[in-house]
Amino acid sequence: MKKGLFEMTPKKQSLALLKSIAFIASYLIFGAILAQLKPFFPQHYERYAQGLVGTTGVMLTVGFFLKLEKKSLKDYGLNWEKSTFSKFIIGLLLGIVLAGGMLFSQISFSDLELVLNDEVSLFPFLLWSLAFVPLAFMEEVAFRSYPLLKLNQAFGFKITQIILAILFAIYHMLMMWSPEVSLLGPGIWALAYALAAVRSGGIALPTGLHFGLNFVQSVIGGQKGIDPIWTLDYPANVSDSAIEANNQFGIGLHILLLICCIIATEVYVRKQKALK
C-alpha cells in the first residue's frame, strides 16, 4: 500500500519538527545579533528599528534554509504574485473587523470608556502605526512560511495548528509576555494566522490580518511607543468586581475565537480530504 501524505515515519516527523524549530531559532539568533544595531537608531524610531532588524534576521534565515535545502521562495510561499497586495488588504480588513468587533463588544458589556485623544493627529499616528507592517511580516515569515509547510506535510494540519500555536506562544513568552497572555492571545491568534496562510496559499493574507489586529490595538493605546487616537480605560469609581468581570469577558471572547478556529480547521481538513 502506498504511503499517504500523513503516513510519514516518526523519524521524518521528528526531523520536520526539529527543522521547523531550527528555522524559528535561527530567526531569533539573527535578530538578537542584529539587535545590537538598534542603539544607533533614534529612540522614537524604535518600532521601525525593531521591524527592520527582525525582517533582516528572518530573511537571512530564509536565505540560509533556501541554500540548505536547495529550494526557492515559491517553495516557502514567499514569492510575489499579482494577488499578493490584494490578499494583504483583504487580511487587513478582516483583522480590523475581527479586532474591532471584539473591542466594541467588550466596551458594550463593561464599564470601559473610549475617549478621543485631542493631542494626537491622524497623519503622525498612521506613520508610526505602519511600523507594524514589517513587525507582522517578520513573524509571519518566521512561523507561517517554512515551519507551516514543513509541519503540515509531516503531521497534517490539525497537529500543525497545535504545534505552531504553542511555539508562537513560547516565542511571546521569550519576549517577556506572561504565559497566560501568550497562550490566550498570540497562541489563539496563531490558529487564525495559519488558517489564513493555508487558505490563501501564502503569507500575504495572514500578514494583513496580523497588521490589522495590531493596528486596532494601536488606535486604542494597546501598543507601546505609539500615542493612540483614542484611550480606553475605566472610570475613576469603577469597582474591582466590574474590572474582573470585564477581564473574564475578554477571556471569553478569545475562547470563542478559539472555538471558531477549531471549527474552521476541521472544515478545512475535511474539504482537503474530500478533494483527494
XYZ file of C-alpha atoms in Angstrom:
276
model
C 0.000 0.000 0.000
C 1.252 3.483 -0.893
C 2.160 5.786 1.956
C -0.100 8.823 2.130
C 0.915 12.343 2.929
C 0.116 11.944 6.596
C 1.721 8.483 6.994
C 5.281 9.698 7.321
C 7.538 7.778 9.672
C 8.129 9.092 13.210
C 11.756 9.748 12.220
C 10.712 12.028 9.343
C 8.140 13.741 11.547
C 10.762 14.391 14.224
C 13.116 15.768 11.583
C 10.392 18.104 10.261
C 9.726 19.342 13.799
C 13.420 19.883 14.507
C 13.923 21.752 11.223
C 10.919 23.982 11.938
C 12.194 24.798 15.413
C 15.660 25.398 13.959
C 14.164 27.847 11.445
C 12.475 29.830 14.232
C 15.573 29.640 16.430
C 17.748 30.925 13.564
C 15.395 33.875 13.164
C 15.748 34.651 16.875
C 19.541 34.291 16.797
C 19.972 36.513 13.728
C 17.549 39.007 15.254
C 19.443 39.043 18.571
C 22.745 39.673 16.783
C 21.321 42.442 14.611
C 19.544 43.971 17.620
C 22.937 45.279 18.718
C 22.499 47.898 15.990
C 19.277 49.298 17.485
C 21.039 51.858 19.743
C 22.267 53.570 16.560
C 18.653 54.430 15.665
C 16.893 57.421 17.274
C 14.729 56.360 20.216
C 11.452 57.458 18.594
C 12.168 55.157 15.639
C 12.404 52.134 17.950
C 9.447 50.311 16.361
C 10.790 50.783 12.842
C 14.251 49.693 14.008
C 12.750 46.572 15.545
C 10.886 45.801 12.320
C 13.989 46.358 10.185
C 16.159 44.206 12.453
C 13.582 41.432 12.665
C 12.826 41.418 8.947
C 16.525 41.311 8.100
C 17.007 38.467 10.572
C 14.164 36.381 9.198
C 15.220 36.934 5.576
C 18.766 35.823 6.467
C 17.153 32.707 7.916
C 15.137 32.180 4.733
C 18.268 32.584 2.608
C 20.166 30.091 4.754
C 17.428 27.451 4.514
C 16.936 28.048 0.779
C 20.597 27.170 0.217
C 20.499 24.321 2.718
C 17.501 22.624 1.082
C 18.032 23.944 -2.459
C 14.557 25.476 -2.603
C 13.080 28.701 -3.983
C 10.990 31.458 -2.386
C 7.947 29.966 -4.108
C 8.503 26.681 -2.264
C 8.105 28.591 1.007
C 5.118 30.621 -0.208
C 7.191 33.813 -0.185
C 7.138 34.767 -3.868
C 5.392 37.946 -5.026
C 2.257 37.397 -7.139
C -0.316 39.663 -8.759
C -2.748 38.847 -5.954
C -0.255 39.478 -3.116
C -1.256 43.075 -2.389
C -4.995 42.381 -2.677
C -4.638 39.439 -0.269
C -2.824 41.708 2.178
C -5.645 44.269 2.004
C -8.292 41.555 2.495
C -6.374 40.309 5.530
C -6.044 43.861 6.861
C -9.785 44.476 6.589
C -10.536 41.102 8.171
C -8.174 41.874 11.056
C -9.760 45.289 11.647
C -13.272 43.792 11.598
C -12.384 40.924 13.953
C -10.361 43.016 16.411
C -12.789 45.933 16.193
C -15.760 43.647 16.784
C -14.137 42.105 19.830
C -13.194 45.546 21.148
C -16.624 47.132 20.802
C -18.435 44.091 22.172
C -16.237 44.338 25.265
C -16.937 48.059 25.604
C -20.678 47.401 25.269
C -20.696 44.873 28.095
C -18.388 46.670 30.525
C -17.618 49.992 32.191
C -14.763 50.713 29.789
C -14.774 54.180 28.240
C -13.351 55.182 24.846
C -12.111 58.790 24.925
C -10.764 60.761 21.954
C -7.156 61.886 22.382
C -7.123 65.510 21.142
C -3.330 65.723 21.334
C -2.757 63.205 18.508
C -3.260 63.958 14.816
C -4.102 61.304 12.266
C -1.098 61.524 9.917
C 1.659 61.052 12.549
C -0.360 58.234 14.089
C -0.641 56.428 10.737
C 3.053 56.978 10.082
C 4.103 55.323 13.333
C 1.476 52.582 13.055
C 2.879 51.490 9.681
C 5.858 50.149 11.622
C 3.646 47.169 12.434
C 3.728 46.035 8.796
C 7.344 44.787 8.950
C 6.765 43.592 12.513
C 3.825 41.459 11.366
C 5.682 40.354 8.236
C 8.733 39.075 10.112
C 6.619 36.931 12.452
C 4.514 35.547 9.627
C 7.630 34.557 7.686
C 9.134 33.013 10.833
C 6.073 30.911 11.697
C 3.760 30.642 8.689
C 6.204 30.021 5.816
C 8.751 27.199 6.104
C 7.610 25.846 9.513
C 3.938 25.723 8.497
C 4.660 23.981 5.192
C 7.133 21.534 6.732
C 4.933 20.586 9.680
C 1.779 20.368 7.580
C 3.465 17.918 5.234
C 4.721 15.786 8.133
C 1.812 15.847 10.599
C -1.268 17.174 8.821
C -2.908 20.495 9.532
C -4.609 19.698 12.857
C -1.405 18.771 14.670
C 0.450 21.559 12.859
C -2.025 24.046 14.324
C -1.285 22.829 17.848
C 2.500 22.832 17.377
C 2.676 26.295 15.821
C 0.262 27.784 18.366
C 2.460 26.503 21.215
C 5.658 27.712 19.524
C 4.123 31.138 18.842
C 3.039 31.425 22.487
C 6.509 30.392 23.716
C 8.052 32.950 21.354
C 5.987 35.685 23.029
C 6.963 34.390 26.466
C 10.587 34.868 25.408
C 9.574 38.453 24.590
C 8.611 38.773 28.301
C 4.863 38.241 27.871
C 3.156 36.324 30.671
C 2.255 32.655 29.951
C -1.474 33.353 30.332
C -1.475 36.313 27.923
C 0.810 34.482 25.466
C -1.481 31.453 25.293
C -4.820 33.280 25.280
C -3.640 35.999 22.874
C -0.936 35.043 20.334
C -1.469 31.324 20.972
C -5.078 31.530 19.779
C -4.484 34.105 17.039
C -1.767 31.795 15.674
C -4.563 29.414 14.653
C -6.255 32.183 12.673
C -2.995 33.233 11.009
C -2.213 29.657 9.943
C -5.735 29.195 8.570
C -5.344 32.390 6.569
C -1.990 31.139 5.244
C -3.178 27.724 4.073
C -6.445 29.020 2.637
C -4.726 31.796 0.665
C -1.548 29.897 -0.247
C 0.990 32.315 1.239
C 1.715 34.827 3.986
C 0.220 37.982 2.416
C -3.257 37.453 3.887
C -2.085 36.467 7.404
C 0.369 39.395 7.390
C -2.538 41.736 6.634
C -4.646 40.047 9.322
C -1.806 40.349 11.829
C -1.248 44.003 10.977
C -4.986 44.729 11.210
C -5.076 43.340 14.746
C -2.018 45.366 15.796
C -3.420 48.480 14.117
C -6.667 48.324 16.115
C -4.636 47.849 19.289
C -2.505 50.898 18.469
C -5.651 53.000 17.854
C -6.748 52.478 21.467
C -3.355 52.634 23.168
C -2.616 48.916 23.211
C 0.835 49.264 21.665
C 3.882 50.608 23.466
C 5.543 53.678 21.968
C 2.577 54.888 19.878
C 0.301 57.712 21.004
C -3.256 56.445 20.379
C -6.155 58.155 18.631
C -8.434 57.045 21.474
C -7.704 55.953 25.014
C -9.521 53.030 26.570
C -9.821 52.986 30.345
C -12.148 52.547 33.301
C -13.842 55.479 35.056
C -12.313 56.518 38.380
C -15.097 54.981 40.506
C -15.153 51.537 38.877
C -15.292 48.560 41.239
C -12.814 45.692 41.343
C -15.629 43.250 40.592
C -16.510 45.163 37.411
C -12.867 45.039 36.273
C -12.683 41.305 36.980
C -15.963 40.703 35.131
C -14.603 42.552 32.121
C -11.378 40.534 32.232
C -13.413 37.339 32.211
C -15.487 38.641 29.313
C -12.292 39.325 27.367
C -11.086 35.784 28.039
C -14.478 34.536 26.874
C -14.107 36.390 23.573
C -10.758 34.710 22.960
C -12.210 31.315 23.867
C -14.937 32.000 21.295
C -12.237 32.822 18.740
C -10.501 29.554 19.674
C -13.703 27.575 19.088
C -14.240 29.272 15.720
C -10.659 28.469 14.681
C -11.045 24.827 15.738
C -14.249 24.511 13.718
C -12.676 26.267 10.709
C -9.637 23.964 10.937
C -11.876 20.886 10.965
C -13.867 22.155 7.976
C -10.663 22.887 6.047
C -9.184 19.445 6.775
C -12.366 17.662 5.710
C -12.548 19.649 2.484
C -8.928 18.803 1.713
C -9.617 15.122 2.280
C -12.686 15.278 0.033
C -10.566 16.682 -2.819
C -8.216 13.661 -2.785
